[in-house]
XYZ file of C-alpha atoms in Angstrom:
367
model
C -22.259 8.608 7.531
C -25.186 9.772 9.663
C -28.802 9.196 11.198
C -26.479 5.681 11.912
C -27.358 3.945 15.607
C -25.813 1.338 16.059
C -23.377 -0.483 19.143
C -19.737 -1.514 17.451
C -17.454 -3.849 19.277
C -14.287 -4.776 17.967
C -13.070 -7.899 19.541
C -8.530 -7.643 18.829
C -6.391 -10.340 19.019
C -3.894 -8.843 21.522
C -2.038 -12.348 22.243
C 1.156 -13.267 22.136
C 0.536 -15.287 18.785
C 0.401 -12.182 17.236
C 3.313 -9.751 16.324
C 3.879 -6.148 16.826
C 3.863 -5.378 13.334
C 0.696 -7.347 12.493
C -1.016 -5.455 15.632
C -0.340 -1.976 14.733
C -1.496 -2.757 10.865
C -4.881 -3.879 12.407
C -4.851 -0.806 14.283
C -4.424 1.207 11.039
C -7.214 -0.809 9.951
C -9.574 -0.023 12.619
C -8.496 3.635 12.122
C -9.726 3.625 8.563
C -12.681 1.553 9.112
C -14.365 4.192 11.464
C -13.485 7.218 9.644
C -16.685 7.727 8.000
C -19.327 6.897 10.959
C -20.934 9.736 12.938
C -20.407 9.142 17.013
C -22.668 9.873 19.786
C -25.392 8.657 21.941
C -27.731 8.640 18.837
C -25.567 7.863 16.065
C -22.655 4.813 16.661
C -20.461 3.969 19.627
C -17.476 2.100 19.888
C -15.618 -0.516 22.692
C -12.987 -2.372 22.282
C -12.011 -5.658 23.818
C -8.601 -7.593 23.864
C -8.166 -10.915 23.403
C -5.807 -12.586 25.415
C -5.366 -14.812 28.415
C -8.134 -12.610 30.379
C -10.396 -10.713 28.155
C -9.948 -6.886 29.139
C -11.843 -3.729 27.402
C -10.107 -0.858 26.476
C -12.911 1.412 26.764
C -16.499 1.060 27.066
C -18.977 2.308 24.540
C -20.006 5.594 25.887
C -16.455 7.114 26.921
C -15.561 8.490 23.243
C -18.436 10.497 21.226
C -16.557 11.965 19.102
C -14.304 10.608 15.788
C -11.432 12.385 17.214
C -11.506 11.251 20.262
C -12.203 7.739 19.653
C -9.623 7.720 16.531
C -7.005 9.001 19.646
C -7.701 6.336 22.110
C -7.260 3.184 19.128
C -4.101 4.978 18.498
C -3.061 4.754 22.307
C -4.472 1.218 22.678
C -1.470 -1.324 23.449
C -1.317 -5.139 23.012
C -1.463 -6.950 25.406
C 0.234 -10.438 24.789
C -0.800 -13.307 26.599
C -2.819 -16.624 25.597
C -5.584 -16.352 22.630
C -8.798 -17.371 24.852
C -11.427 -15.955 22.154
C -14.054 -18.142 23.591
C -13.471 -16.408 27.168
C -13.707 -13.276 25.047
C -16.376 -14.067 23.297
C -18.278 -14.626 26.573
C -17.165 -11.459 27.763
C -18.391 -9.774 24.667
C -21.494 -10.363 25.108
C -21.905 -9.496 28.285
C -20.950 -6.135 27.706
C -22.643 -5.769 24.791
C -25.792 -5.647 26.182
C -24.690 -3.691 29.800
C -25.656 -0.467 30.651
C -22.638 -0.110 32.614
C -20.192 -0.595 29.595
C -22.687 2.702 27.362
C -24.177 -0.394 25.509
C -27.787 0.633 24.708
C -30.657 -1.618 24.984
C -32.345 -1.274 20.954
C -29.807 -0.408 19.161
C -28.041 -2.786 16.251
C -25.526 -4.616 17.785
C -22.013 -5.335 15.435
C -19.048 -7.585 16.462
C -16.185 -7.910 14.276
C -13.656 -10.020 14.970
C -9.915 -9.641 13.522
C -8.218 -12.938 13.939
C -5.043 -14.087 13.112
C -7.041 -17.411 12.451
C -5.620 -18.784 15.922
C -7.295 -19.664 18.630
C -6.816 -21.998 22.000
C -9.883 -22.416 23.404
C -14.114 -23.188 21.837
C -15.333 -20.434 20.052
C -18.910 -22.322 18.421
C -20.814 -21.948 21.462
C -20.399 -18.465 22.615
C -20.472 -17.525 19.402
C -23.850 -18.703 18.701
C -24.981 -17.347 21.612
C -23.937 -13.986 20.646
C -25.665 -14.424 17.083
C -28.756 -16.045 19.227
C -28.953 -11.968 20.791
C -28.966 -10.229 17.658
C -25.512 -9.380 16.948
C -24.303 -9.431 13.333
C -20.616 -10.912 13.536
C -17.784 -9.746 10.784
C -14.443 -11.861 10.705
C -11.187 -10.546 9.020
C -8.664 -12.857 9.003
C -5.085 -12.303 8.754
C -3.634 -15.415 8.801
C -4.630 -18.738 7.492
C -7.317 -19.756 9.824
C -9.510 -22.460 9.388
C -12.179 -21.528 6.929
C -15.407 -24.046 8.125
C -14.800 -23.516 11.618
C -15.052 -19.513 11.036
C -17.304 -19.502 8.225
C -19.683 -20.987 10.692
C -18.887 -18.855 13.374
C -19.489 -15.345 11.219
C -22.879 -14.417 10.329
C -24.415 -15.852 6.923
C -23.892 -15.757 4.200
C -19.524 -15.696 4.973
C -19.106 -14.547 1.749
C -20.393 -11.296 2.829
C -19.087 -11.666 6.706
C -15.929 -12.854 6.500
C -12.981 -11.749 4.616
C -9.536 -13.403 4.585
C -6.920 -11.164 4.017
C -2.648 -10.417 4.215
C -2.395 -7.935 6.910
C -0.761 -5.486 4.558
C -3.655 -5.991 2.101
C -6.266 -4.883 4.955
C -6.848 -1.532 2.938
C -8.820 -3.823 0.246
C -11.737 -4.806 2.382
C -12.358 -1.345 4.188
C -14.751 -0.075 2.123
C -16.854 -3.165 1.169
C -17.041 -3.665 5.366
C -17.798 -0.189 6.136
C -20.879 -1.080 3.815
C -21.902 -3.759 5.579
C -21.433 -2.760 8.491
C -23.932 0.525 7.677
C -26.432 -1.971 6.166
C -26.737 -3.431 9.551
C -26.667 -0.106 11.533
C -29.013 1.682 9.445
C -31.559 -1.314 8.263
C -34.139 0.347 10.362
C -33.610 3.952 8.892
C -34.083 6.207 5.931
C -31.164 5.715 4.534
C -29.307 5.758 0.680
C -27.577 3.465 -1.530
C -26.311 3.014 -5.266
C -25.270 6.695 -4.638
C -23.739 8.014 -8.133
C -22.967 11.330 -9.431
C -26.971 12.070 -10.544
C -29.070 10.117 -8.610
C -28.935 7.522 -5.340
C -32.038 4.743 -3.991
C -33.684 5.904 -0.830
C -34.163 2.809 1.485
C -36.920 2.814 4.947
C -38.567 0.557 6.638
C -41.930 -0.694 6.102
C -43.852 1.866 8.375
C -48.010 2.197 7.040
C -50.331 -0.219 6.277
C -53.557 1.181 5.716
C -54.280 1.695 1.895
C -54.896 5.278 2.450
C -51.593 5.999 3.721
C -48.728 7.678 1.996
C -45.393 9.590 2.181
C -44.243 12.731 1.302
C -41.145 12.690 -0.005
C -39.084 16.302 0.181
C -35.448 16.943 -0.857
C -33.258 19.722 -1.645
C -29.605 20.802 -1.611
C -28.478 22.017 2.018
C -27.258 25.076 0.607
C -30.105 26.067 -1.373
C -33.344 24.719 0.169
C -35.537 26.765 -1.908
C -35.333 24.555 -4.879
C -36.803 21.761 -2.587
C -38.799 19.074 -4.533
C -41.520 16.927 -3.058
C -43.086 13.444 -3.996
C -45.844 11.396 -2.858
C -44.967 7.554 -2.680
C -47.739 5.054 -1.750
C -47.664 3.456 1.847
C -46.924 0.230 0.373
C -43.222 1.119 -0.771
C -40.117 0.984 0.984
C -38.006 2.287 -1.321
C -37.801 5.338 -4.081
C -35.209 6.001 -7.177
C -34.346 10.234 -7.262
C -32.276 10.671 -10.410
C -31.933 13.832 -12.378
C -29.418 15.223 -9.811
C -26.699 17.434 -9.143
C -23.114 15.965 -9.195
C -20.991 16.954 -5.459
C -24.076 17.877 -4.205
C -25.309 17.280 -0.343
C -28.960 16.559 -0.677
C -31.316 17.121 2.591
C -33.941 14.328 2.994
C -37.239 13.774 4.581
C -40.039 11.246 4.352
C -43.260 12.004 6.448
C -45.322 8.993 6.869
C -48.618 10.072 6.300
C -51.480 8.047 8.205
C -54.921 8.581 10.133
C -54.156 6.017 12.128
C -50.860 6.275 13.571
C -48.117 8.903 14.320
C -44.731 8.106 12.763
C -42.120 10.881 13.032
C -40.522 12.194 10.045
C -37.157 10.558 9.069
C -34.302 12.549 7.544
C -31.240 11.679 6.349
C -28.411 13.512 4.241
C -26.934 11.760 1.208
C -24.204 13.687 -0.967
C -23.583 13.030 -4.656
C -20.620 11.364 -6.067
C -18.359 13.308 -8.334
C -19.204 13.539 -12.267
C -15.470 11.100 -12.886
C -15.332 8.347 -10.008
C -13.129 5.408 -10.102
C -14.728 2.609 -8.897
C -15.037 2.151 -5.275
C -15.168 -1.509 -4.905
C -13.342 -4.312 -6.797
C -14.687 -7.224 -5.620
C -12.762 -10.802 -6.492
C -15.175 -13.986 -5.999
C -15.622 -17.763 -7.647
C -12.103 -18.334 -7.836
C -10.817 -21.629 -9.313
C -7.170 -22.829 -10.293
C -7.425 -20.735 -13.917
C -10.080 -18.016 -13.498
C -12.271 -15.747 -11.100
C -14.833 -13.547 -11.163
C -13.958 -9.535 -11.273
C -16.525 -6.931 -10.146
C -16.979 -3.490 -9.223
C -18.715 -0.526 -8.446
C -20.555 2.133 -9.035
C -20.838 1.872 -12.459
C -22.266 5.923 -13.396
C -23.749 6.734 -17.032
C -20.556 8.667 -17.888
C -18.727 5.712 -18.689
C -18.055 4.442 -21.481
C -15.392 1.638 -21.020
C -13.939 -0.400 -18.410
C -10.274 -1.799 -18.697
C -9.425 -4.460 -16.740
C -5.663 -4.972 -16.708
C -4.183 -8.513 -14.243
C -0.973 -10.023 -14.397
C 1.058 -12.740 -11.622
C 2.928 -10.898 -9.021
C 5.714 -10.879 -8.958
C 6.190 -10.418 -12.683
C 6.249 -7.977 -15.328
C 3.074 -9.627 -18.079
C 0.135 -7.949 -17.577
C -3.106 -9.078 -19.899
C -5.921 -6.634 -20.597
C -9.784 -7.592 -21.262
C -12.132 -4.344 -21.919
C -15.423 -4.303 -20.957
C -18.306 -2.094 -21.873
C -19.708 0.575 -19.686
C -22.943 -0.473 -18.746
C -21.336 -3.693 -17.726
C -19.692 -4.221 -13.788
C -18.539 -7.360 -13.970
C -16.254 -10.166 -15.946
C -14.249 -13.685 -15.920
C -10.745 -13.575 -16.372
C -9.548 -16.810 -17.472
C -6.210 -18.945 -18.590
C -4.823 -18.571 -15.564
C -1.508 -20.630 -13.699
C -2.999 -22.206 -10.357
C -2.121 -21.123 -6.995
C -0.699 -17.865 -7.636
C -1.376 -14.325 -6.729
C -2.480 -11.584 -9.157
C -2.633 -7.873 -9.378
C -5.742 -6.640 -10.341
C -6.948 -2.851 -11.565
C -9.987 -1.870 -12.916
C -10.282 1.222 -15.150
C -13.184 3.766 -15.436
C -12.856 5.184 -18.760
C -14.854 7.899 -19.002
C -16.512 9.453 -21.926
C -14.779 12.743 -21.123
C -11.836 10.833 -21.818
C -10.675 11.127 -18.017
C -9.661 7.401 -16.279
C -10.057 6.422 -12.946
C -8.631 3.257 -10.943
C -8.774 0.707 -8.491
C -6.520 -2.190 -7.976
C -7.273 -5.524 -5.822
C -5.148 -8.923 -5.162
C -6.975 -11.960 -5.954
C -5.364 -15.878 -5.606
C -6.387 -18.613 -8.168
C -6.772 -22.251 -6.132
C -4.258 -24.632 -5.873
């Protein structure tokens, strides 16, 4: 993921009400959750800072600009132990957050996420809020039980999309569906892609002109053959275009050029690449759950399929119960469920090759 700016701060629960198992899962987490950004002083940095009796940072923002090297130091960081003062933390966040002496820069998109094992000793609302008061856009993931008003008000709204409870084994679930957030927020103020399938993907900018004269030009092409490059003119008014008609595993090269008699805006460019023709889906999202149903969706949902098969059963267990959905569809209710109790869910692309691709979530029904 590129022409990304953005300031990312991981604030770890390194206390003592934590184990060592839990703490190198979250570690694998972290690991994971950064593989895709591009690092450097124009694309996203990365701190870290413990929680713990005294708030401590590992390293500040500007010390690793490359994936490697950053990927290296969260595999050398080491817990701490100690008392869980997030509040303390929390004040120490933001104070670094916004310090030239820790590489934070000053108009950039700043991102805080939080992993919690849903314990805390001291006030967390007010420093918090503060933070969120700044600018920052705060993501919780929380491992243990937690108490779900008191953090849904401390994450950013809506919670449904900033906060995620979770099993620290089933961390792997949420990766993707954060890393997209988390590029939302880095890359709100960019030329940027989304609803990427294997023929076509949404370019996304901000509004820039204002004068009814004004226009873009829109140019793209494949990096490694720029001579079939196609251009566009979009009116001044939009802030966002559809390209379809596409080549599957293909990097595209973008670039809008505001056009204006008025002002000077800079070309923005971006580089989006293709999906393959057969994906499964990348996202199986579980929501509205009750004490017999909840709501199953997923994405991308590409032309070449024809069928979705959504197979769920209790775990542990050996019944499994399959609903099939049609292709143009991303989304069902699975219902007749037993209350509180934990399913296995997988979503099939069925393709109309014949090929199938899957994904598999957990989802609880209410007590």
């Amino acid at each position: 993921i590129s022409n990304s700016e953005g300031d990312l701060l991981f604030l770890l629960d390194s206390s003592g009400s934590v184990s060592f198992y839990e703490f190198s899962r979250v570690k694998e987490f972290m690991l994971d959750l950064v593989q895709p950004f591009t690092f450097g002083p124009k694309d996203v940095q990365t701190s870290i800072i413990h929680i713990s009796t005294t708030p401590t940072m590992e390293f500040p923002f500007d010390q690793y600009l490359t994936g490697d090297t950053l990927r290296q130091a969260i595999r050398d960081t080491r817990q701490l132990m100690g008392d869980t003062n997030t509040g303390k933390a929390l004040s120490f966040a933001k104070e670094k957050l916004f310090s030239n002496e820790a590489g934070a820069r000053p108009d950039v998109p700043k991102v805080l996420v939080w992993v919690t094992d849903g314990f805390f000793t001291d006030d967390i609302s007010e420093p918090m809020q503060l933070l969120k008061d700044m600018g920052v856009t705060v993501f919780i993931v929380s491992t243990g039980r937690g108490n779900y008003l008191e953090l849904s008000a401390a994450a950013s709204q809506p919670p449904e999309k900033h906060l995620h409870f979770v099993d620290v084994d089933d961390l792997p679930i949420i990766t993707k569906e954060l890393q997209d957030a988390i590029q939302d927020v880095i890359q709100a103020n960019r030329l940027h892609a989304v609803d990427i399938t294997s023929s076509s993907f949404r370019l996304l900018w901000p509004k820039l002109l204002s004068q009814e004269t004004d226009y873009y030009t829109l140019e793209y092409a494949p990096v490694n053959d720029l001579a079939r490059k196609r251009t566009k003119q979009v009116a001044g008014a939009h802030t966002s275009i559809l390209l379809s008609n596409l080549v599957p595993e293909t990097t595209y090269e973008v670039a809008l050029i505001p056009e204006s008699n008025v002002h000077y805006f800079p070309p923005q460019t971006t580089r989006v690449t293709t999906l393959a023709e057969e994906v499964s889906p990348a996202q199986v999202l579980i929501s509205e759950s009750g004490p017999h149903s909840f709501h199953v969706s997923w994405a991308p949902t590409p032309d070449s399929v024809s069928s979705y098969q959504i197979l769920y059963g209790p775990l542990p267990g050996n019944s499994v119960e399959l609903v099939v959905v049609d292709g143009k569809h991303n989304s069902t209710v699975v219902e007749n469920l037993a209350p509180n109790s934990t399913y296995l869910v997988t979503v099939t692309a069925v393709y109309k090759s014949g090929k199938e691709k899957s994904l598999s979530a957990k989802a609880c029904t209410q007590e």
